[in-house]
Amino acid sequence: SSSSSSSSLATRTLSSTSTSYPRRATTTRTTSSSSRLYVANDGSQPDAPKTIEEDAALQWQLYTKHHAMVDGEWWGKWETYNYMGDVQSSNVGAVSLQPDSESKSVTHTHRILSSSTSSDCPTCFSSSEVTTLPPIAAYTPETLGIRHRCAASGMVVGPSLLKSGAMSTELVLRHGDGRVRVTFQHAPVWERGVEPGSCPPQGLKLFRTVVSKER
């Protein structure tokens, strides 16, 4: 069945892509919240954060410098692909990451271009209608580390568990005045003969990918 082959494929993929890297001179510590993870330097890297608080401050600095924009939005074409690489849908939308006046919090919302009319008439105007969706979240230096991790101009969000049961992971790479955002969604799978949901998932299958080139 497709579930069995997907599980085997996922297992082979994980095995083939696993790579051993030299251990870095860092230690991992958590705050009182078990879901919030920080990496703190053990002292062997002078330029790296030495405390949880310093690490959180650096993460917030990178996030507000490279991704959150005052009076700006990341517009792009959101193209959705299935696991075979076929385009399922394409929409124009924006990711709005608006910091407050003191840059102590950032509000995350999405805006979708719902309709657009272009005019070739030199005395006419083109028009478009944009739908603003309800806010997704509001981030602060204390809560950013729950789902986000920044490294220079890049960022990883997740993995996050969706209401549908799928797992979503987002990779964002900023360069100049643009960035590329890719969202990977995996679904749980079980081996042949195993009733789905009767036990923990035995593998993960990549079933949807959303790619957006944004400016």
JSON list of C-alpha atoms in Angstrom, two decimals:
[
{"chain": "A", "resi": 1, "resn": "SER", "atom": "CA", "xyz": [0.00, 0.00, 0.00]},
{"chain": "A", "resi": 2, "resn": "SER", "atom": "CA", "xyz": [0.99, 3.66, -0.32]},
{"chain": "A", "resi": 3, "resn": "SER", "atom": "CA", "xyz": [1.22, 3.99, 3.47]},
{"chain": "A", "resi": 4, "resn": "SER", "atom": "CA", "xyz": [3.67, 1.09, 3.70]},
{"chain": "A", "resi": 5, "resn": "SER", "atom": "CA", "xyz": [5.84, 2.35, 0.86]},
{"chain": "A", "resi": 6, "resn": "SER", "atom": "CA", "xyz": [5.74, 5.89, 2.24]},
{"chain": "A", "resi": 7, "resn": "SER", "atom": "CA", "xyz": [6.87, 4.63, 5.64]},
{"chain": "A", "resi": 8, "resn": "SER", "atom": "CA", "xyz": [9.71, 2.64, 4.08]},
{"chain": "A", "resi": 9, "resn": "LEU", "atom": "CA", "xyz": [10.68, 5.59, 1.93]},
{"chain": "A", "resi": 10, "resn": "ALA", "atom": "CA", "xyz": [10.70, 7.88, 4.95]},
{"chain": "A", "resi": 11, "resn": "THR", "atom": "CA", "xyz": [12.89, 5.41, 6.82]},
{"chain": "A", "resi": 12, "resn": "ARG", "atom": "CA", "xyz": [15.33, 5.09, 3.91]},
{"chain": "A", "resi": 13, "resn": "THR", "atom": "CA", "xyz": [15.43, 8.85, 3.46]},
{"chain": "A", "resi": 14, "resn": "LEU", "atom": "CA", "xyz": [16.22, 9.47, 7.11]},
{"chain": "A", "resi": 15, "resn": "SER", "atom": "CA", "xyz": [18.94, 6.84, 7.04]},
{"chain": "A", "resi": 16, "resn": "SER", "atom": "CA", "xyz": [20.52, 8.14, 3.85]},
{"chain": "A", "resi": 17, "resn": "THR", "atom": "CA", "xyz": [20.52, 11.76, 4.91]},
{"chain": "A", "resi": 18, "resn": "SER", "atom": "CA", "xyz": [21.82, 11.33, 8.44]},
{"chain": "A", "resi": 19, "resn": "THR", "atom": "CA", "xyz": [25.23, 12.94, 8.79]},
{"chain": "A", "resi": 20, "resn": "SER", "atom": "CA", "xyz": [27.67, 13.06, 11.65]},
{"chain": "A", "resi": 21, "resn": "TYR", "atom": "CA", "xyz": [29.01, 16.48, 12.55]},
{"chain": "A", "resi": 22, "resn": "PRO", "atom": "CA", "xyz": [31.71, 17.43, 15.05]},
{"chain": "A", "resi": 23, "resn": "ARG", "atom": "CA", "xyz": [30.25, 18.27, 18.42]},
{"chain": "A", "resi": 24, "resn": "ARG", "atom": "CA", "xyz": [30.16, 21.98, 19.12]},
{"chain": "A", "resi": 25, "resn": "ALA", "atom": "CA", "xyz": [31.28, 23.41, 22.42]},
{"chain": "A", "resi": 26, "resn": "THR", "atom": "CA", "xyz": [27.81, 24.36, 23.57]},
{"chain": "A", "resi": 27, "resn": "THR", "atom": "CA", "xyz": [25.43, 23.15, 26.24]},
{"chain": "A", "resi": 28, "resn": "THR", "atom": "CA", "xyz": [21.67, 23.03, 26.03]},
{"chain": "A", "resi": 29, "resn": "ARG", "atom": "CA", "xyz": [19.47, 24.32, 28.82]},
{"chain": "A", "resi": 30, "resn": "THR", "atom": "CA", "xyz": [15.77, 24.88, 29.17]},
{"chain": "A", "resi": 31, "resn": "THR", "atom": "CA", "xyz": [13.80, 27.47, 31.07]},
{"chain": "A", "resi": 32, "resn": "SER", "atom": "CA", "xyz": [10.94, 26.65, 33.42]},
{"chain": "A", "resi": 33, "resn": "SER", "atom": "CA", "xyz": [8.80, 25.95, 30.35]},
{"chain": "A", "resi": 34, "resn": "SER", "atom": "CA", "xyz": [9.71, 22.55, 28.93]},
{"chain": "A", "resi": 35, "resn": "SER", "atom": "CA", "xyz": [8.68, 23.65, 25.42]},
{"chain": "A", "resi": 36, "resn": "ARG", "atom": "CA", "xyz": [11.14, 26.55, 25.27]},
{"chain": "A", "resi": 37, "resn": "LEU", "atom": "CA", "xyz": [14.68, 25.57, 24.32]},
{"chain": "A", "resi": 38, "resn": "TYR", "atom": "CA", "xyz": [17.79, 27.72, 24.29]},
{"chain": "A", "resi": 39, "resn": "VAL", "atom": "CA", "xyz": [21.42, 27.01, 23.47]},
{"chain": "A", "resi": 40, "resn": "ALA", "atom": "CA", "xyz": [23.91, 28.55, 25.87]},
{"chain": "A", "resi": 41, "resn": "ASN", "atom": "CA", "xyz": [27.67, 28.72, 25.41]},
{"chain": "A", "resi": 42, "resn": "ASP", "atom": "CA", "xyz": [29.82, 26.90, 27.97]},
{"chain": "A", "resi": 43, "resn": "GLY", "atom": "CA", "xyz": [32.52, 29.59, 27.72]},
{"chain": "A", "resi": 44, "resn": "SER", "atom": "CA", "xyz": [34.66, 28.17, 24.92]},
{"chain": "A", "resi": 45, "resn": "GLN", "atom": "CA", "xyz": [33.12, 30.52, 22.32]},
{"chain": "A", "resi": 46, "resn": "PRO", "atom": "CA", "xyz": [33.73, 34.11, 23.41]},
{"chain": "A", "resi": 47, "resn": "ASP", "atom": "CA", "xyz": [31.30, 35.69, 20.93]},
{"chain": "A", "resi": 48, "resn": "ALA", "atom": "CA", "xyz": [28.39, 33.34, 21.61]},
{"chain": "A", "resi": 49, "resn": "PRO", "atom": "CA", "xyz": [25.69, 34.01, 24.25]},
{"chain": "A", "resi": 50, "resn": "LYS", "atom": "CA", "xyz": [26.70, 32.76, 27.67]},
{"chain": "A", "resi": 51, "resn": "THR", "atom": "CA", "xyz": [23.31, 32.78, 29.35]},
{"chain": "A", "resi": 52, "resn": "ILE", "atom": "CA", "xyz": [19.72, 31.97, 28.48]},
{"chain": "A", "resi": 53, "resn": "GLU", "atom": "CA", "xyz": [18.85, 35.66, 28.68]},
{"chain": "A", "resi": 54, "resn": "GLU", "atom": "CA", "xyz": [21.66, 36.66, 26.30]},
{"chain": "A", "resi": 55, "resn": "ASP", "atom": "CA", "xyz": [20.60, 33.98, 23.84]},
{"chain": "A", "resi": 56, "resn": "ALA", "atom": "CA", "xyz": [16.98, 35.18, 23.93]},
{"chain": "A", "resi": 57, "resn": "ALA", "atom": "CA", "xyz": [18.11, 38.78, 23.36]},
{"chain": "A", "resi": 58, "resn": "LEU", "atom": "CA", "xyz": [20.24, 37.73, 20.36]},
{"chain": "A", "resi": 59, "resn": "GLN", "atom": "CA", "xyz": [17.37, 35.74, 18.85]},
{"chain": "A", "resi": 60, "resn": "TRP", "atom": "CA", "xyz": [15.05, 38.73, 19.18]},
{"chain": "A", "resi": 61, "resn": "GLN", "atom": "CA", "xyz": [17.64, 41.03, 17.61]},
{"chain": "A", "resi": 62, "resn": "LEU", "atom": "CA", "xyz": [18.06, 38.73, 14.59]},
{"chain": "A", "resi": 63, "resn": "TYR", "atom": "CA", "xyz": [14.32, 38.28, 14.20]},
{"chain": "A", "resi": 64, "resn": "THR", "atom": "CA", "xyz": [13.47, 41.99, 14.29]},
{"chain": "A", "resi": 65, "resn": "LYS", "atom": "CA", "xyz": [16.44, 42.89, 12.06]},
{"chain": "A", "resi": 66, "resn": "HIS", "atom": "CA", "xyz": [15.91, 40.40, 9.24]},
{"chain": "A", "resi": 67, "resn": "HIS", "atom": "CA", "xyz": [12.21, 39.46, 9.28]},
{"chain": "A", "resi": 68, "resn": "ALA", "atom": "CA", "xyz": [9.95, 41.85, 11.20]},
{"chain": "A", "resi": 69, "resn": "MET", "atom": "CA", "xyz": [9.41, 45.08, 9.26]},
{"chain": "A", "resi": 70, "resn": "VAL", "atom": "CA", "xyz": [7.85, 48.35, 10.38]},
{"chain": "A", "resi": 71, "resn": "ASP", "atom": "CA", "xyz": [5.10, 49.32, 7.89]},
{"chain": "A", "resi": 72, "resn": "GLY", "atom": "CA", "xyz": [6.26, 46.55, 5.56]},
{"chain": "A", "resi": 73, "resn": "GLU", "atom": "CA", "xyz": [5.07, 43.13, 4.43]},
{"chain": "A", "resi": 74, "resn": "TRP", "atom": "CA", "xyz": [6.58, 40.12, 2.68]},
{"chain": "A", "resi": 75, "resn": "TRP", "atom": "CA", "xyz": [4.56, 39.72, -0.54]},
{"chain": "A", "resi": 76, "resn": "GLY", "atom": "CA", "xyz": [4.97, 36.71, -2.79]},
{"chain": "A", "resi": 77, "resn": "LYS", "atom": "CA", "xyz": [3.28, 33.96, -4.78]},
{"chain": "A", "resi": 78, "resn": "TRP", "atom": "CA", "xyz": [2.46, 31.01, -2.50]},
{"chain": "A", "resi": 79, "resn": "GLU", "atom": "CA", "xyz": [2.73, 27.87, -4.62]},
{"chain": "A", "resi": 80, "resn": "THR", "atom": "CA", "xyz": [1.54, 24.61, -3.10]},
{"chain": "A", "resi": 81, "resn": "TYR", "atom": "CA", "xyz": [2.98, 21.28, -4.32]},
{"chain": "A", "resi": 82, "resn": "ASN", "atom": "CA", "xyz": [1.92, 17.72, -3.53]},
{"chain": "A", "resi": 83, "resn": "TYR", "atom": "CA", "xyz": [4.36, 14.93, -2.69]},
{"chain": "A", "resi": 84, "resn": "MET", "atom": "CA", "xyz": [4.87, 14.24, -6.42]},
{"chain": "A", "resi": 85, "resn": "GLY", "atom": "CA", "xyz": [5.92, 17.84, -7.10]},
{"chain": "A", "resi": 86, "resn": "ASP", "atom": "CA", "xyz": [2.72, 18.81, -8.93]},
{"chain": "A", "resi": 87, "resn": "VAL", "atom": "CA", "xyz": [1.36, 22.30, -8.36]},
{"chain": "A", "resi": 88, "resn": "GLN", "atom": "CA", "xyz": [-1.94, 22.12, -6.48]},
{"chain": "A", "resi": 89, "resn": "SER", "atom": "CA", "xyz": [-2.67, 25.81, -6.01]},
{"chain": "A", "resi": 90, "resn": "SER", "atom": "CA", "xyz": [-1.13, 29.25, -6.36]},
{"chain": "A", "resi": 91, "resn": "ASN", "atom": "CA", "xyz": [-2.09, 32.38, -4.44]},
{"chain": "A", "resi": 92, "resn": "VAL", "atom": "CA", "xyz": [-0.61, 35.82, -3.94]},
{"chain": "A", "resi": 93, "resn": "GLY", "atom": "CA", "xyz": [-0.29, 36.73, -0.30]},
{"chain": "A", "resi": 94, "resn": "ALA", "atom": "CA", "xyz": [1.75, 38.56, 2.29]},
{"chain": "A", "resi": 95, "resn": "VAL", "atom": "CA", "xyz": [3.29, 37.72, 5.63]},
{"chain": "A", "resi": 96, "resn": "SER", "atom": "CA", "xyz": [2.97, 40.72, 7.93]},
{"chain": "A", "resi": 97, "resn": "LEU", "atom": "CA", "xyz": [5.34, 40.80, 10.91]},
{"chain": "A", "resi": 98, "resn": "GLN", "atom": "CA", "xyz": [4.64, 44.16, 12.52]},
{"chain": "A", "resi": 99, "resn": "PRO", "atom": "CA", "xyz": [6.67, 45.26, 15.56]},
{"chain": "A", "resi": 100, "resn": "ASP", "atom": "CA", "xyz": [5.16, 47.72, 18.01]},
{"chain": "A", "resi": 101, "resn": "SER", "atom": "CA", "xyz": [6.57, 51.20, 18.53]},
{"chain": "A", "resi": 102, "resn": "GLU", "atom": "CA", "xyz": [9.13, 49.96, 21.04]},
{"chain": "A", "resi": 103, "resn": "SER", "atom": "CA", "xyz": [9.94, 46.68, 19.25]},
{"chain": "A", "resi": 104, "resn": "LYS", "atom": "CA", "xyz": [8.93, 44.72, 22.34]},
{"chain": "A", "resi": 105, "resn": "SER", "atom": "CA", "xyz": [6.37, 42.59, 20.50]},
{"chain": "A", "resi": 106, "resn": "VAL", "atom": "CA", "xyz": [5.63, 41.54, 16.91]},
{"chain": "A", "resi": 107, "resn": "THR", "atom": "CA", "xyz": [2.17, 40.75, 15.54]},
{"chain": "A", "resi": 108, "resn": "HIS", "atom": "CA", "xyz": [2.00, 38.03, 12.88]},
{"chain": "A", "resi": 109, "resn": "THR", "atom": "CA", "xyz": [-0.81, 38.16, 10.31]},
{"chain": "A", "resi": 110, "resn": "HIS", "atom": "CA", "xyz": [-1.42, 36.97, 6.74]},
{"chain": "A", "resi": 111, "resn": "ARG", "atom": "CA", "xyz": [-2.97, 39.00, 3.91]},
{"chain": "A", "resi": 112, "resn": "ILE", "atom": "CA", "xyz": [-4.38, 37.38, 0.77]},
{"chain": "A", "resi": 113, "resn": "LEU", "atom": "CA", "xyz": [-4.95, 39.02, -2.61]},
{"chain": "A", "resi": 114, "resn": "SER", "atom": "CA", "xyz": [-8.56, 37.95, -3.15]},
{"chain": "A", "resi": 115, "resn": "SER", "atom": "CA", "xyz": [-9.21, 39.77, -6.44]},
{"chain": "A", "resi": 116, "resn": "SER", "atom": "CA", "xyz": [-7.33, 41.97, -8.90]},
{"chain": "A", "resi": 117, "resn": "THR", "atom": "CA", "xyz": [-8.35, 43.97, -11.97]},
{"chain": "A", "resi": 118, "resn": "SER", "atom": "CA", "xyz": [-5.82, 45.34, -14.44]},
{"chain": "A", "resi": 119, "resn": "SER", "atom": "CA", "xyz": [-6.57, 48.13, -16.88]},
{"chain": "A", "resi": 120, "resn": "ASP", "atom": "CA", "xyz": [-4.81, 48.99, -20.17]},
{"chain": "A", "resi": 121, "resn": "CYS", "atom": "CA", "xyz": [-6.60, 52.31, -20.39]},
{"chain": "A", "resi": 122, "resn": "PRO", "atom": "CA", "xyz": [-4.12, 55.19, -19.82]},
{"chain": "A", "resi": 123, "resn": "THR", "atom": "CA", "xyz": [-6.73, 57.19, -17.89]},
{"chain": "A", "resi": 124, "resn": "CYS", "atom": "CA", "xyz": [-8.03, 54.25, -15.85]},
{"chain": "A", "resi": 125, "resn": "PHE", "atom": "CA", "xyz": [-6.72, 52.61, -12.70]},
{"chain": "A", "resi": 126, "resn": "SER", "atom": "CA", "xyz": [-6.02, 49.02, -11.74]},
{"chain": "A", "resi": 127, "resn": "SER", "atom": "CA", "xyz": [-7.66, 47.79, -8.57]},
{"chain": "A", "resi": 128, "resn": "SER", "atom": "CA", "xyz": [-7.14, 44.94, -6.13]},
{"chain": "A", "resi": 129, "resn": "GLU", "atom": "CA", "xyz": [-8.87, 43.61, -3.04]},
{"chain": "A", "resi": 130, "resn": "VAL", "atom": "CA", "xyz": [-6.84, 42.27, -0.14]},
{"chain": "A", "resi": 131, "resn": "THR", "atom": "CA", "xyz": [-8.28, 40.15, 2.67]},
{"chain": "A", "resi": 132, "resn": "THR", "atom": "CA", "xyz": [-6.57, 40.37, 6.06]},
{"chain": "A", "resi": 133, "resn": "LEU", "atom": "CA", "xyz": [-6.88, 37.17, 8.05]},
{"chain": "A", "resi": 134, "resn": "PRO", "atom": "CA", "xyz": [-7.15, 37.11, 11.86]},
{"chain": "A", "resi": 135, "resn": "PRO", "atom": "CA", "xyz": [-3.80, 37.49, 13.68]},
{"chain": "A", "resi": 136, "resn": "ILE", "atom": "CA", "xyz": [-1.86, 34.25, 13.95]},
{"chain": "A", "resi": 137, "resn": "ALA", "atom": "CA", "xyz": [0.21, 35.15, 16.99]},
{"chain": "A", "resi": 138, "resn": "ALA", "atom": "CA", "xyz": [2.01, 37.90, 18.87]},
{"chain": "A", "resi": 139, "resn": "TYR", "atom": "CA", "xyz": [5.66, 37.29, 19.72]},
{"chain": "A", "resi": 140, "resn": "THR", "atom": "CA", "xyz": [7.83, 38.75, 22.46]},
{"chain": "A", "resi": 141, "resn": "PRO", "atom": "CA", "xyz": [11.47, 38.09, 23.39]},
{"chain": "A", "resi": 142, "resn": "GLU", "atom": "CA", "xyz": [10.17, 35.65, 26.02]},
{"chain": "A", "resi": 143, "resn": "THR", "atom": "CA", "xyz": [7.90, 33.65, 23.68]},
{"chain": "A", "resi": 144, "resn": "LEU", "atom": "CA", "xyz": [9.78, 33.75, 20.37]},
{"chain": "A", "resi": 145, "resn": "GLY", "atom": "CA", "xyz": [11.96, 30.76, 21.28]},
{"chain": "A", "resi": 146, "resn": "ILE", "atom": "CA", "xyz": [8.99, 28.43, 21.63]},
{"chain": "A", "resi": 147, "resn": "ARG", "atom": "CA", "xyz": [8.71, 27.90, 17.86]},
{"chain": "A", "resi": 148, "resn": "HIS", "atom": "CA", "xyz": [11.39, 30.07, 16.21]},
{"chain": "A", "resi": 149, "resn": "ARG", "atom": "CA", "xyz": [15.14, 29.72, 15.88]},
{"chain": "A", "resi": 150, "resn": "CYS", "atom": "CA", "xyz": [17.21, 32.31, 14.00]},
{"chain": "A", "resi": 151, "resn": "ALA", "atom": "CA", "xyz": [20.72, 31.93, 12.59]},
{"chain": "A", "resi": 152, "resn": "ALA", "atom": "CA", "xyz": [22.09, 35.06, 10.94]},
{"chain": "A", "resi": 153, "resn": "SER", "atom": "CA", "xyz": [19.49, 36.00, 8.27]},
{"chain": "A", "resi": 154, "resn": "GLY", "atom": "CA", "xyz": [17.91, 32.52, 8.23]},
{"chain": "A", "resi": 155, "resn": "MET", "atom": "CA", "xyz": [15.12, 31.18, 10.42]},
{"chain": "A", "resi": 156, "resn": "VAL", "atom": "CA", "xyz": [13.39, 27.89, 11.22]},
{"chain": "A", "resi": 157, "resn": "VAL", "atom": "CA", "xyz": [9.84, 27.81, 12.56]},
{"chain": "A", "resi": 158, "resn": "GLY", "atom": "CA", "xyz": [8.61, 24.58, 14.12]},
{"chain": "A", "resi": 159, "resn": "PRO", "atom": "CA", "xyz": [8.09, 21.74, 13.83]},
{"chain": "A", "resi": 160, "resn": "SER", "atom": "CA", "xyz": [4.52, 22.49, 14.87]},
{"chain": "A", "resi": 161, "resn": "LEU", "atom": "CA", "xyz": [1.58, 20.13, 15.21]},
{"chain": "A", "resi": 162, "resn": "LEU", "atom": "CA", "xyz": [-1.46, 21.29, 13.23]},
{"chain": "A", "resi": 163, "resn": "LYS", "atom": "CA", "xyz": [-5.09, 20.66, 14.15]},
{"chain": "A", "resi": 164, "resn": "SER", "atom": "CA", "xyz": [-5.30, 18.17, 11.29]},
{"chain": "A", "resi": 165, "resn": "GLY", "atom": "CA", "xyz": [-2.59, 16.04, 12.92]},
{"chain": "A", "resi": 166, "resn": "ALA", "atom": "CA", "xyz": [0.05, 16.98, 10.35]},
{"chain": "A", "resi": 167, "resn": "MET", "atom": "CA", "xyz": [3.46, 18.35, 11.29]},
{"chain": "A", "resi": 168, "resn": "SER", "atom": "CA", "xyz": [4.57, 21.66, 9.78]},
{"chain": "A", "resi": 169, "resn": "THR", "atom": "CA", "xyz": [8.12, 23.01, 9.55]},
{"chain": "A", "resi": 170, "resn": "GLU", "atom": "CA", "xyz": [9.03, 26.32, 7.93]},
{"chain": "A", "resi": 171, "resn": "LEU", "atom": "CA", "xyz": [12.43, 27.40, 6.61]},
{"chain": "A", "resi": 172, "resn": "VAL", "atom": "CA", "xyz": [13.05, 31.07, 5.77]},
{"chain": "A", "resi": 173, "resn": "LEU", "atom": "CA", "xyz": [16.19, 32.45, 4.09]},
{"chain": "A", "resi": 174, "resn": "ARG", "atom": "CA", "xyz": [16.65, 36.22, 3.74]},
{"chain": "A", "resi": 175, "resn": "HIS", "atom": "CA", "xyz": [18.94, 37.79, 1.13]},
{"chain": "A", "resi": 176, "resn": "GLY", "atom": "CA", "xyz": [19.03, 41.49, 0.37]},
{"chain": "A", "resi": 177, "resn": "ASP", "atom": "CA", "xyz": [15.51, 42.89, 0.14]},
{"chain": "A", "resi": 178, "resn": "GLY", "atom": "CA", "xyz": [13.95, 39.49, -0.55]},
{"chain": "A", "resi": 179, "resn": "ARG", "atom": "CA", "xyz": [13.58, 36.11, 1.06]},
{"chain": "A", "resi": 180, "resn": "VAL", "atom": "CA", "xyz": [12.50, 32.54, 0.26]},
{"chain": "A", "resi": 181, "resn": "ARG", "atom": "CA", "xyz": [10.04, 30.80, 2.56]},
{"chain": "A", "resi": 182, "resn": "VAL", "atom": "CA", "xyz": [9.39, 27.05, 2.29]},
{"chain": "A", "resi": 183, "resn": "THR", "atom": "CA", "xyz": [6.86, 25.18, 4.43]},
{"chain": "A", "resi": 184, "resn": "PHE", "atom": "CA", "xyz": [7.10, 21.38, 4.68]},
{"chain": "A", "resi": 185, "resn": "GLN", "atom": "CA", "xyz": [4.10, 19.42, 5.93]},
{"chain": "A", "resi": 186, "resn": "HIS", "atom": "CA", "xyz": [4.38, 15.78, 6.97]},
{"chain": "A", "resi": 187, "resn": "ALA", "atom": "CA", "xyz": [1.55, 13.36, 7.71]},
{"chain": "A", "resi": 188, "resn": "PRO", "atom": "CA", "xyz": [1.75, 10.30, 9.98]},
{"chain": "A", "resi": 189, "resn": "VAL", "atom": "CA", "xyz": [1.79, 6.89, 8.30]},
{"chain": "A", "resi": 190, "resn": "TRP", "atom": "CA", "xyz": [1.57, 3.26, 9.46]},
{"chain": "A", "resi": 191, "resn": "GLU", "atom": "CA", "xyz": [2.84, 0.00, 8.02]},
{"chain": "A", "resi": 192, "resn": "ARG", "atom": "CA", "xyz": [0.66, -2.32, 5.98]},
{"chain": "A", "resi": 193, "resn": "GLY", "atom": "CA", "xyz": [-1.77, -4.20, 8.16]},
{"chain": "A", "resi": 194, "resn": "VAL", "atom": "CA", "xyz": [-1.57, -1.74, 11.04]},
{"chain": "A", "resi": 195, "resn": "GLU", "atom": "CA", "xyz": [-4.74, 0.18, 11.74]},
{"chain": "A", "resi": 196, "resn": "PRO", "atom": "CA", "xyz": [-3.99, 3.94, 11.56]},
{"chain": "A", "resi": 197, "resn": "GLY", "atom": "CA", "xyz": [-4.33, 5.45, 15.00]},
{"chain": "A", "resi": 198, "resn": "SER", "atom": "CA", "xyz": [-4.09, 2.11, 16.82]},
{"chain": "A", "resi": 199, "resn": "CYS", "atom": "CA", "xyz": [-0.51, 2.91, 17.82]},
{"chain": "A", "resi": 200, "resn": "PRO", "atom": "CA", "xyz": [1.94, 5.82, 17.50]},
{"chain": "A", "resi": 201, "resn": "PRO", "atom": "CA", "xyz": [2.82, 6.70, 13.89]},
{"chain": "A", "resi": 202, "resn": "GLN", "atom": "CA", "xyz": [5.51, 4.50, 12.40]},
{"chain": "A", "resi": 203, "resn": "GLY", "atom": "CA", "xyz": [6.75, 7.10, 9.97]},
{"chain": "A", "resi": 204, "resn": "LEU", "atom": "CA", "xyz": [6.20, 10.51, 8.44]},
{"chain": "A", "resi": 205, "resn": "LYS", "atom": "CA", "xyz": [5.31, 11.23, 4.82]},
{"chain": "A", "resi": 206, "resn": "LEU", "atom": "CA", "xyz": [5.96, 14.55, 3.11]},
{"chain": "A", "resi": 207, "resn": "PHE", "atom": "CA", "xyz": [2.59, 15.31, 1.50]},
{"chain": "A", "resi": 208, "resn": "ARG", "atom": "CA", "xyz": [2.60, 19.09, 0.93]},
{"chain": "A", "resi": 209, "resn": "THR", "atom": "CA", "xyz": [5.18, 21.82, 0.30]},
{"chain": "A", "resi": 210, "resn": "VAL", "atom": "CA", "xyz": [4.50, 25.54, 0.02]},
{"chain": "A", "resi": 211, "resn": "VAL", "atom": "CA", "xyz": [7.16, 27.71, -1.67]},
{"chain": "A", "resi": 212, "resn": "SER", "atom": "CA", "xyz": [7.07, 31.50, -1.65]},
{"chain": "A", "resi": 213, "resn": "LYS", "atom": "CA", "xyz": [9.60, 33.97, -3.05]},
{"chain": "A", "resi": 214, "resn": "GLU", "atom": "CA", "xyz": [8.92, 37.18, -1.22]},
{"chain": "A", "resi": 215, "resn": "ARG", "atom": "CA", "xyz": [9.91, 40.83, -1.35]}
]
